[in-house]
Amino acid sequence: MTLPIIRFVGVRVYLALLVCIGAALSFDCDAQDTLPSPKKPAIAPRIPLWIGFGGGINYLQFSTDGNLRCLGDPACPVYNGAGIFTPLFGGSFDWRLSGSLGLLLRANYNLANVSLTAEDNRAKTFDGSGNIVPLVRRHSLEISAPHISFDILADIILDNIRFFGGGNATFLFAPKWSSNSTILSPGNVTFGNNRRDTLFLPETKITDASSYQPGITAGFGYDFYLNQKLILTPEVCGTLPLSSIIKVGNLKKSSVALSLSLRFGSGLVKTEVKRFQRLFDTVTIQNPTFAGTRFSFGKNIMQIDVNETDDTRIITETTMRRDTVTVGTKKVVEPPKPIDPTASFSVYGINGNEAKSPLTEFLVRGRFVTEAFPLLPMLFFENNSSTPAKRYHLLASSEGFSEDKLPPHVLDQHKEILNIIGKRMSDNPKTEITLRGTADETTENADCHLAESRARYVKDYLSTVWGVAESRIKLARLRRKCEPESPTTSQVEAGYAENRRVEIESDDDETLLAPVLRAKYIELSSAVPEKFEIDPSASIVDKFQSWELSVKYKKAIIATEIGKGAPISKQITLPYDIARSMHTDEAGTVDIAMLITDGNGKTANHEIEIPVKRDTVRQAIARLSLMHFQVLKDKLNRAAKAAIKRFISDLGDDATVSVVGYTDNLGDQELNSRLSSRRAEEVTNYIKFLKPSVKITRNEGVASTKYPPGITSHELPESRILSRTVQIEIIRNWW
């Protein structure tokens, strides 16, 4: 500890001396300045070349990859690295290409003497009482690596502040090292030389050291102008190496330096100041040959004058012009009044072949669906956070919550996963659950402390909001690495997000983790047209200035747009949520309004209402989505087979069955296509095993090219996991 402190104090004294020298020079170098100015004058000549010298303090960090061992002592543990403060000296050449851009060349000399230490207690020995105790030794690796470094940097100057960055080249001068060891305990043991310390390797040249290491350097500084051609510049910069000093142990040297330099300017580029003045006059003449008044611009005559001082070049640009106003004596004829604007547009429906026809109504069709929505027993968290993602619905009180009120959409239901579990545990007081918190291996190092915090958050929520006794909620035992048992291995953010979760396990799956059942609700099957066009070409305006378009269904906005000039045709796709509400809400209309404004500020408005017609087809669908498959798996587990057996138990002769396999969008798409097909084939074979005469009209794997019903994207972890599924649909005539 003594040597670094001495070096640090010495460097501080050295920097203080530099500051004193710079302050003295600021008063002596230019006799015509009364006081030094810390800032560059607002208008000053540019000095293109600056040559400087100085020094500072440099913090060197030597690092290894954990494989660098003692020299001459095979029992020694590995060295991990060390840091040291050292002085540095050097010079610079600063070429200012412009007022804000420059090229900075620097050279610095640095003494680098560092000691890497490591301790070990693996060996055993006898203490003074004859007891077997660990032999504790401290090993030291002394490295001497004096070097000179060169920087080629781009320099960005913003007033007095400078930012720079670029390449670095470091050259070592005869690097050497030595190795020694010291016994720390017990006190009765010595080496063979009867001393408690020994030299395993005397100072010797590092034979396999690389004499050249490239790197990158970046930093910033501030220029204190002592006078016009003298500046004092403190700088902070850092250097990262791109190669190692020696390959064994991957020994590298990075640095952070605080330096102070005195820079002398050379050359002079005068500051240009541009001034403009306008000299205009107007003459009036009468002309009896026409009516009204005419204004004619004269010819511009430009004159440029240049004046120079010691440090400034003043350019004065004078523009002179004589304009003419001609006054006629004939009777003035009033121009015709502008026409009033008229807004008008037509609406066309667009079919699948892009053919257009006048749109008189929207037709939305629905069908009756009975569906068992799979319950995904897990909760996802943000990166390195112990609170659930914001999309989950967390209650302050359990009062008023009911599963029957949940929408028939699996992702909306998953936002209520904690409340569904809490309600079911409240209704079934003998059930218990186990919470298993997990953390991602890549982004969170499978941190067990973070995983446990996530599980405890869920436990506290169920206890506080739903009144579940803490004795009914167990936390899974922690492992050495707290990643999921079947983690998602895709090395992208979407894959990492799936591993940040809490898994909910139950001793009574049929009660707590049973699917959410919704019977005979109406599902949107189609909307005609799905796309329509608004054509405003029939609008009449003397000169268009602006236009506004608004398309709404009740209070919901389908599209809005504001434009300049003449209005243009616009094609609009009917959003799924709007089409669904058209079929489930009370009858309404699609309201389209356009407002146009002409060049005189006059406006015109046109509005139309297009009615919405609803229809429900004569079909009923029973839908089962199997619980998600494991990553890259296609085999049915026992729970899935039991669910299929119950689902088709009352299959009639008039019903048809559709089987579609899905995957998420992670991984190779060709592999996903084969995987989804194998999943669908596995389910189809099991259905035929149970019902040999069944009518299966579709057996297909679509991978991630289509979403399962209720899934609209693969952005969220739960939507990707719920997409690893096979969906079975039974279609029957309803009446």
PDB file of C-alpha atoms in Angstrom, residues 413-602:
ATOM      1  CA  GLN A 413     -57.058 -13.429 -19.407  1.00  0.00           C
ATOM      2  CA  HIS A 414     -53.337 -13.937 -18.756  1.00  0.00           C
ATOM      3  CA  LYS A 415     -53.087 -10.341 -17.507  1.00  0.00           C
ATOM      4  CA  GLU A 416     -55.319 -11.531 -14.612  1.00  0.00           C
ATOM      5  CA  ILE A 417     -53.284 -14.703 -13.814  1.00  0.00           C
ATOM      6  CA  LEU A 418     -52.548 -13.694 -10.184  1.00  0.00           C
ATOM      7  CA  ASN A 419     -56.192 -12.777  -9.575  1.00  0.00           C
ATOM      8  CA  ILE A 420     -57.436 -16.041 -11.143  1.00  0.00           C
ATOM      9  CA  ILE A 421     -55.080 -18.068  -8.899  1.00  0.00           C
ATOM     10  CA  GLY A 422     -55.984 -15.929  -5.873  1.00  0.00           C
ATOM     11  CA  LYS A 423     -59.731 -16.348  -6.460  1.00  0.00           C
ATOM     12  CA  ARG A 424     -59.453 -20.122  -6.936  1.00  0.00           C
ATOM     13  CA  MET A 425     -57.303 -20.546  -3.796  1.00  0.00           C
ATOM     14  CA  SER A 426     -59.779 -18.419  -1.847  1.00  0.00           C
ATOM     15  CA  ASP A 427     -62.674 -20.637  -3.029  1.00  0.00           C
ATOM     16  CA  ASN A 428     -60.704 -23.863  -2.356  1.00  0.00           C
ATOM     17  CA  PRO A 429     -59.007 -23.412   1.064  1.00  0.00           C
ATOM     18  CA  LYS A 430     -57.323 -26.842   1.038  1.00  0.00           C
ATOM     19  CA  THR A 431     -55.266 -26.249  -2.106  1.00  0.00           C
ATOM     20  CA  GLU A 432     -51.587 -25.328  -2.026  1.00  0.00           C
ATOM     21  CA  ILE A 433     -49.131 -23.967  -4.563  1.00  0.00           C
ATOM     22  CA  THR A 434     -45.357 -23.857  -5.030  1.00  0.00           C
ATOM     23  CA  LEU A 435     -43.698 -20.784  -6.551  1.00  0.00           C
ATOM     24  CA  ARG A 436     -40.467 -21.179  -8.499  1.00  0.00           C
ATOM     25  CA  GLY A 437     -38.707 -17.913  -9.350  1.00  0.00           C
ATOM     26  CA  THR A 438     -36.228 -17.961 -12.248  1.00  0.00           C
ATOM     27  CA  ALA A 439     -33.676 -15.601 -13.803  1.00  0.00           C
ATOM     28  CA  ASP A 440     -32.131 -15.565 -17.263  1.00  0.00           C
ATOM     29  CA  GLU A 441     -28.630 -17.059 -17.540  1.00  0.00           C
ATOM     30  CA  THR A 442     -27.293 -14.596 -20.148  1.00  0.00           C
ATOM     31  CA  THR A 443     -28.691 -11.227 -19.017  1.00  0.00           C
ATOM     32  CA  GLU A 444     -29.188 -11.900 -15.286  1.00  0.00           C
ATOM     33  CA  ASN A 445     -26.516 -14.546 -14.572  1.00  0.00           C
ATOM     34  CA  ALA A 446     -29.293 -16.893 -13.302  1.00  0.00           C
ATOM     35  CA  ASP A 447     -29.238 -14.792 -10.088  1.00  0.00           C
ATOM     36  CA  CYS A 448     -30.950 -16.820  -7.343  1.00  0.00           C
ATOM     37  CA  HIS A 449     -31.417 -13.779  -5.108  1.00  0.00           C
ATOM     38  CA  LEU A 450     -33.363 -12.040  -7.913  1.00  0.00           C
ATOM     39  CA  ALA A 451     -35.353 -15.239  -8.616  1.00  0.00           C
ATOM     40  CA  GLU A 452     -36.330 -15.573  -4.934  1.00  0.00           C
ATOM     41  CA  SER A 453     -37.373 -11.875  -4.788  1.00  0.00           C
ATOM     42  CA  ARG A 454     -39.737 -12.475  -7.719  1.00  0.00           C
ATOM     43  CA  ALA A 455     -41.331 -15.493  -6.032  1.00  0.00           C
ATOM     44  CA  ARG A 456     -41.716 -13.582  -2.741  1.00  0.00           C
ATOM     45  CA  TYR A 457     -43.481 -10.738  -4.570  1.00  0.00           C
ATOM     46  CA  VAL A 458     -46.124 -13.196  -5.845  1.00  0.00           C
ATOM     47  CA  LYS A 459     -46.482 -14.755  -2.388  1.00  0.00           C
ATOM     48  CA  ASP A 460     -46.954 -11.341  -0.733  1.00  0.00           C
ATOM     49  CA  TYR A 461     -49.570 -10.333  -3.338  1.00  0.00           C
ATOM     50  CA  LEU A 462     -51.671 -13.494  -2.861  1.00  0.00           C
ATOM     51  CA  SER A 463     -51.449 -13.139   0.930  1.00  0.00           C
ATOM     52  CA  THR A 464     -52.210  -9.399   1.064  1.00  0.00           C
ATOM     53  CA  VAL A 465     -54.870  -8.971  -1.653  1.00  0.00           C
ATOM     54  CA  TRP A 466     -56.514 -12.410  -1.597  1.00  0.00           C
ATOM     55  CA  GLY A 467     -55.968 -13.354   2.051  1.00  0.00           C
ATOM     56  CA  VAL A 468     -54.312 -16.698   1.234  1.00  0.00           C
ATOM     57  CA  ALA A 469     -52.490 -18.126   4.252  1.00  0.00           C
ATOM     58  CA  GLU A 470     -48.715 -18.013   3.792  1.00  0.00           C
ATOM     59  CA  SER A 471     -48.486 -21.657   4.898  1.00  0.00           C
ATOM     60  CA  ARG A 472     -50.342 -22.626   1.675  1.00  0.00           C
ATOM     61  CA  ILE A 473     -47.723 -20.898  -0.519  1.00  0.00           C
ATOM     62  CA  LYS A 474     -44.308 -22.568  -0.684  1.00  0.00           C
ATOM     63  CA  LEU A 475     -41.164 -21.341  -2.356  1.00  0.00           C
ATOM     64  CA  ALA A 476     -39.192 -23.886  -4.370  1.00  0.00           C
ATOM     65  CA  ARG A 477     -35.721 -24.718  -3.073  1.00  0.00           C
ATOM     66  CA  LEU A 478     -32.998 -22.677  -4.695  1.00  0.00           C
ATOM     67  CA  ARG A 479     -30.400 -24.289  -6.919  1.00  0.00           C
ATOM     68  CA  ARG A 480     -26.904 -23.129  -7.779  1.00  0.00           C
ATOM     69  CA  LYS A 481     -28.257 -21.580 -10.969  1.00  0.00           C
ATOM     70  CA  CYS A 482     -31.840 -20.305 -10.897  1.00  0.00           C
ATOM     71  CA  GLU A 483     -32.718 -20.514 -14.590  1.00  0.00           C
ATOM     72  CA  PRO A 484     -35.854 -22.436 -15.735  1.00  0.00           C
ATOM     73  CA  GLU A 485     -35.606 -26.223 -15.942  1.00  0.00           C
ATOM     74  CA  SER A 486     -36.455 -25.960 -19.654  1.00  0.00           C
ATOM     75  CA  PRO A 487     -35.059 -22.533 -20.600  1.00  0.00           C
ATOM     76  CA  THR A 488     -35.543 -20.834 -23.939  1.00  0.00           C
ATOM     77  CA  THR A 489     -32.129 -21.011 -25.612  1.00  0.00           C
ATOM     78  CA  SER A 490     -32.574 -18.410 -28.396  1.00  0.00           C
ATOM     79  CA  GLN A 491     -29.837 -15.817 -27.881  1.00  0.00           C
ATOM     80  CA  VAL A 492     -32.055 -12.798 -28.547  1.00  0.00           C
ATOM     81  CA  GLU A 493     -33.982 -10.481 -26.204  1.00  0.00           C
ATOM     82  CA  ALA A 494     -37.242 -12.347 -26.883  1.00  0.00           C
ATOM     83  CA  GLY A 495     -35.614 -15.592 -25.697  1.00  0.00           C
ATOM     84  CA  TYR A 496     -34.083 -13.941 -22.620  1.00  0.00           C
ATOM     85  CA  ALA A 497     -37.481 -12.450 -21.633  1.00  0.00           C
ATOM     86  CA  GLU A 498     -39.115 -15.915 -21.425  1.00  0.00           C
ATOM     87  CA  ASN A 499     -36.619 -16.996 -18.730  1.00  0.00           C
ATOM     88  CA  ARG A 500     -37.433 -14.053 -16.380  1.00  0.00           C
ATOM     89  CA  ARG A 501     -40.481 -15.479 -14.629  1.00  0.00           C
ATOM     90  CA  VAL A 502     -42.218 -17.109 -11.678  1.00  0.00           C
ATOM     91  CA  GLU A 503     -43.694 -20.570 -12.336  1.00  0.00           C
ATOM     92  CA  ILE A 504     -46.817 -21.612 -10.377  1.00  0.00           C
ATOM     93  CA  GLU A 505     -47.085 -25.321  -9.526  1.00  0.00           C
ATOM     94  CA  SER A 506     -50.095 -26.859  -7.738  1.00  0.00           C
ATOM     95  CA  ASP A 507     -50.953 -30.057  -5.916  1.00  0.00           C
ATOM     96  CA  ASP A 508     -54.404 -29.824  -7.526  1.00  0.00           C
ATOM     97  CA  ASP A 509     -54.014 -28.959 -11.230  1.00  0.00           C
ATOM     98  CA  GLU A 510     -57.659 -29.714 -12.044  1.00  0.00           C
ATOM     99  CA  THR A 511     -58.831 -27.062  -9.567  1.00  0.00           C
ATOM    100  CA  LEU A 512     -56.241 -24.274  -9.593  1.00  0.00           C
ATOM    101  CA  LEU A 513     -54.762 -24.572 -13.083  1.00  0.00           C
ATOM    102  CA  ALA A 514     -57.865 -25.668 -15.014  1.00  0.00           C
ATOM    103  CA  PRO A 515     -58.607 -23.802 -18.288  1.00  0.00           C
ATOM    104  CA  VAL A 516     -60.884 -20.747 -18.250  1.00  0.00           C
ATOM    105  CA  LEU A 517     -64.144 -21.930 -19.867  1.00  0.00           C
ATOM    106  CA  ARG A 518     -66.356 -19.591 -21.902  1.00  0.00           C
ATOM    107  CA  ALA A 519     -69.516 -21.165 -23.336  1.00  0.00           C
ATOM    108  CA  LYS A 520     -71.369 -20.002 -26.458  1.00  0.00           C
ATOM    109  CA  TYR A 521     -69.951 -16.494 -26.858  1.00  0.00           C
ATOM    110  CA  ILE A 522     -70.046 -14.794 -30.258  1.00  0.00           C
ATOM    111  CA  GLU A 523     -66.757 -14.586 -32.132  1.00  0.00           C
ATOM    112  CA  LEU A 524     -66.162 -12.395 -35.179  1.00  0.00           C
ATOM    113  CA  SER A 525     -65.664 -14.573 -38.267  1.00  0.00           C
ATOM    114  CA  SER A 526     -65.489 -11.961 -41.059  1.00  0.00           C
ATOM    115  CA  ALA A 527     -66.022  -8.284 -41.871  1.00  0.00           C
ATOM    116  CA  VAL A 528     -66.950  -7.116 -45.392  1.00  0.00           C
ATOM    117  CA  PRO A 529     -65.242  -5.120 -46.639  1.00  0.00           C
ATOM    118  CA  GLU A 530     -62.025  -5.384 -44.668  1.00  0.00           C
ATOM    119  CA  LYS A 531     -60.573  -2.463 -46.668  1.00  0.00           C
ATOM    120  CA  PHE A 532     -62.285   0.602 -48.151  1.00  0.00           C
ATOM    121  CA  GLU A 533     -61.268   3.796 -49.985  1.00  0.00           C
ATOM    122  CA  ILE A 534     -62.353   7.436 -49.594  1.00  0.00           C
ATOM    123  CA  ASP A 535     -62.105   9.401 -52.869  1.00  0.00           C
ATOM    124  CA  PRO A 536     -62.416  13.245 -52.463  1.00  0.00           C
ATOM    125  CA  SER A 537     -61.873  14.111 -56.155  1.00  0.00           C
ATOM    126  CA  ALA A 538     -65.405  15.560 -56.480  1.00  0.00           C
ATOM    127  CA  SER A 539     -64.613  18.449 -54.098  1.00  0.00           C
ATOM    128  CA  ILE A 540     -64.707  21.916 -55.730  1.00  0.00           C
ATOM    129  CA  VAL A 541     -62.397  24.674 -54.484  1.00  0.00           C
ATOM    130  CA  ASP A 542     -60.915  27.763 -56.181  1.00  0.00           C
ATOM    131  CA  LYS A 543     -57.570  27.011 -54.498  1.00  0.00           C
ATOM    132  CA  PHE A 544     -57.014  24.310 -51.880  1.00  0.00           C
ATOM    133  CA  GLN A 545     -55.233  25.290 -48.677  1.00  0.00           C
ATOM    134  CA  SER A 546     -55.775  22.319 -46.322  1.00  0.00           C
ATOM    135  CA  TRP A 547     -58.084  19.396 -45.539  1.00  0.00           C
ATOM    136  CA  GLU A 548     -59.046  17.155 -42.605  1.00  0.00           C
ATOM    137  CA  LEU A 549     -60.483  13.616 -42.675  1.00  0.00           C
ATOM    138  CA  SER A 550     -62.110  11.729 -39.802  1.00  0.00           C
ATOM    139  CA  VAL A 551     -63.496   8.138 -39.775  1.00  0.00           C
ATOM    140  CA  LYS A 552     -65.213   6.914 -36.586  1.00  0.00           C
ATOM    141  CA  TYR A 553     -67.412   4.101 -35.330  1.00  0.00           C
ATOM    142  CA  LYS A 554     -69.378   5.522 -32.411  1.00  0.00           C
ATOM    143  CA  LYS A 555     -66.634   7.072 -30.246  1.00  0.00           C
ATOM    144  CA  ALA A 556     -63.845   4.825 -31.564  1.00  0.00           C
ATOM    145  CA  ILE A 557     -61.481   6.446 -34.095  1.00  0.00           C
ATOM    146  CA  ILE A 558     -60.795   4.316 -37.183  1.00  0.00           C
ATOM    147  CA  ALA A 559     -58.616   6.881 -39.006  1.00  0.00           C
ATOM    148  CA  THR A 560     -57.781  10.607 -38.944  1.00  0.00           C
ATOM    149  CA  GLU A 561     -55.556  12.624 -41.277  1.00  0.00           C
ATOM    150  CA  ILE A 562     -54.686  16.285 -41.904  1.00  0.00           C
ATOM    151  CA  GLY A 563     -53.026  17.488 -45.098  1.00  0.00           C
ATOM    152  CA  LYS A 564     -51.977  20.578 -47.041  1.00  0.00           C
ATOM    153  CA  GLY A 565     -53.153  21.405 -50.564  1.00  0.00           C
ATOM    154  CA  ALA A 566     -55.692  19.249 -52.384  1.00  0.00           C
ATOM    155  CA  PRO A 567     -57.100  16.180 -50.547  1.00  0.00           C
ATOM    156  CA  ILE A 568     -55.979  12.770 -51.765  1.00  0.00           C
ATOM    157  CA  SER A 569     -57.616   9.346 -51.884  1.00  0.00           C
ATOM    158  CA  LYS A 570     -57.025   7.233 -48.800  1.00  0.00           C
ATOM    159  CA  GLN A 571     -57.376   3.468 -48.330  1.00  0.00           C
ATOM    160  CA  ILE A 572     -58.282   2.293 -44.810  1.00  0.00           C
ATOM    161  CA  THR A 573     -58.182  -1.222 -43.332  1.00  0.00           C
ATOM    162  CA  LEU A 574     -60.923  -1.896 -40.776  1.00  0.00           C
ATOM    163  CA  PRO A 575     -59.220  -2.719 -37.415  1.00  0.00           C
ATOM    164  CA  TYR A 576     -60.098  -6.091 -35.889  1.00  0.00           C
ATOM    165  CA  ASP A 577     -61.149  -4.576 -32.542  1.00  0.00           C
ATOM    166  CA  ILE A 578     -63.540  -2.181 -34.293  1.00  0.00           C
ATOM    167  CA  ALA A 579     -65.044  -4.991 -36.399  1.00  0.00           C
ATOM    168  CA  ARG A 580     -65.512  -7.124 -33.268  1.00  0.00           C
ATOM    169  CA  SER A 581     -67.319  -4.310 -31.429  1.00  0.00           C
ATOM    170  CA  MET A 582     -69.553  -3.771 -34.521  1.00  0.00           C
ATOM    171  CA  HIS A 583     -70.860  -7.308 -34.039  1.00  0.00           C
ATOM    172  CA  THR A 584     -71.140  -7.353 -30.238  1.00  0.00           C
ATOM    173  CA  ASP A 585     -72.282  -3.774 -29.419  1.00  0.00           C
ATOM    174  CA  GLU A 586     -75.603  -2.160 -30.135  1.00  0.00           C
ATOM    175  CA  ALA A 587     -76.207  -1.253 -33.783  1.00  0.00           C
ATOM    176  CA  GLY A 588     -74.315   1.803 -35.027  1.00  0.00           C
ATOM    177  CA  THR A 589     -72.914   3.502 -38.109  1.00  0.00           C
ATOM    178  CA  VAL A 590     -69.487   4.340 -39.500  1.00  0.00           C
ATOM    179  CA  ASP A 591     -69.311   8.152 -39.645  1.00  0.00           C
ATOM    180  CA  ILE A 592     -67.004   9.759 -42.246  1.00  0.00           C
ATOM    181  CA  ALA A 593     -66.413  13.528 -42.294  1.00  0.00           C
ATOM    182  CA  MET A 594     -64.172  15.765 -44.430  1.00  0.00           C
ATOM    183  CA  LEU A 595     -63.422  19.465 -43.917  1.00  0.00           C
ATOM    184  CA  ILE A 596     -61.684  21.491 -46.675  1.00  0.00           C
ATOM    185  CA  THR A 597     -60.297  25.046 -46.520  1.00  0.00           C
ATOM    186  CA  ASP A 598     -59.619  27.255 -49.557  1.00  0.00           C
ATOM    187  CA  GLY A 599     -56.983  29.958 -50.053  1.00  0.00           C
ATOM    188  CA  ASN A 600     -59.342  32.651 -48.662  1.00  0.00           C
ATOM    189  CA  GLY A 601     -59.897  30.775 -45.397  1.00  0.00           C
ATOM    190  CA  LYS A 602     -63.414  29.627 -46.307  1.00  0.00           C
TER     191      LYS A 602
END
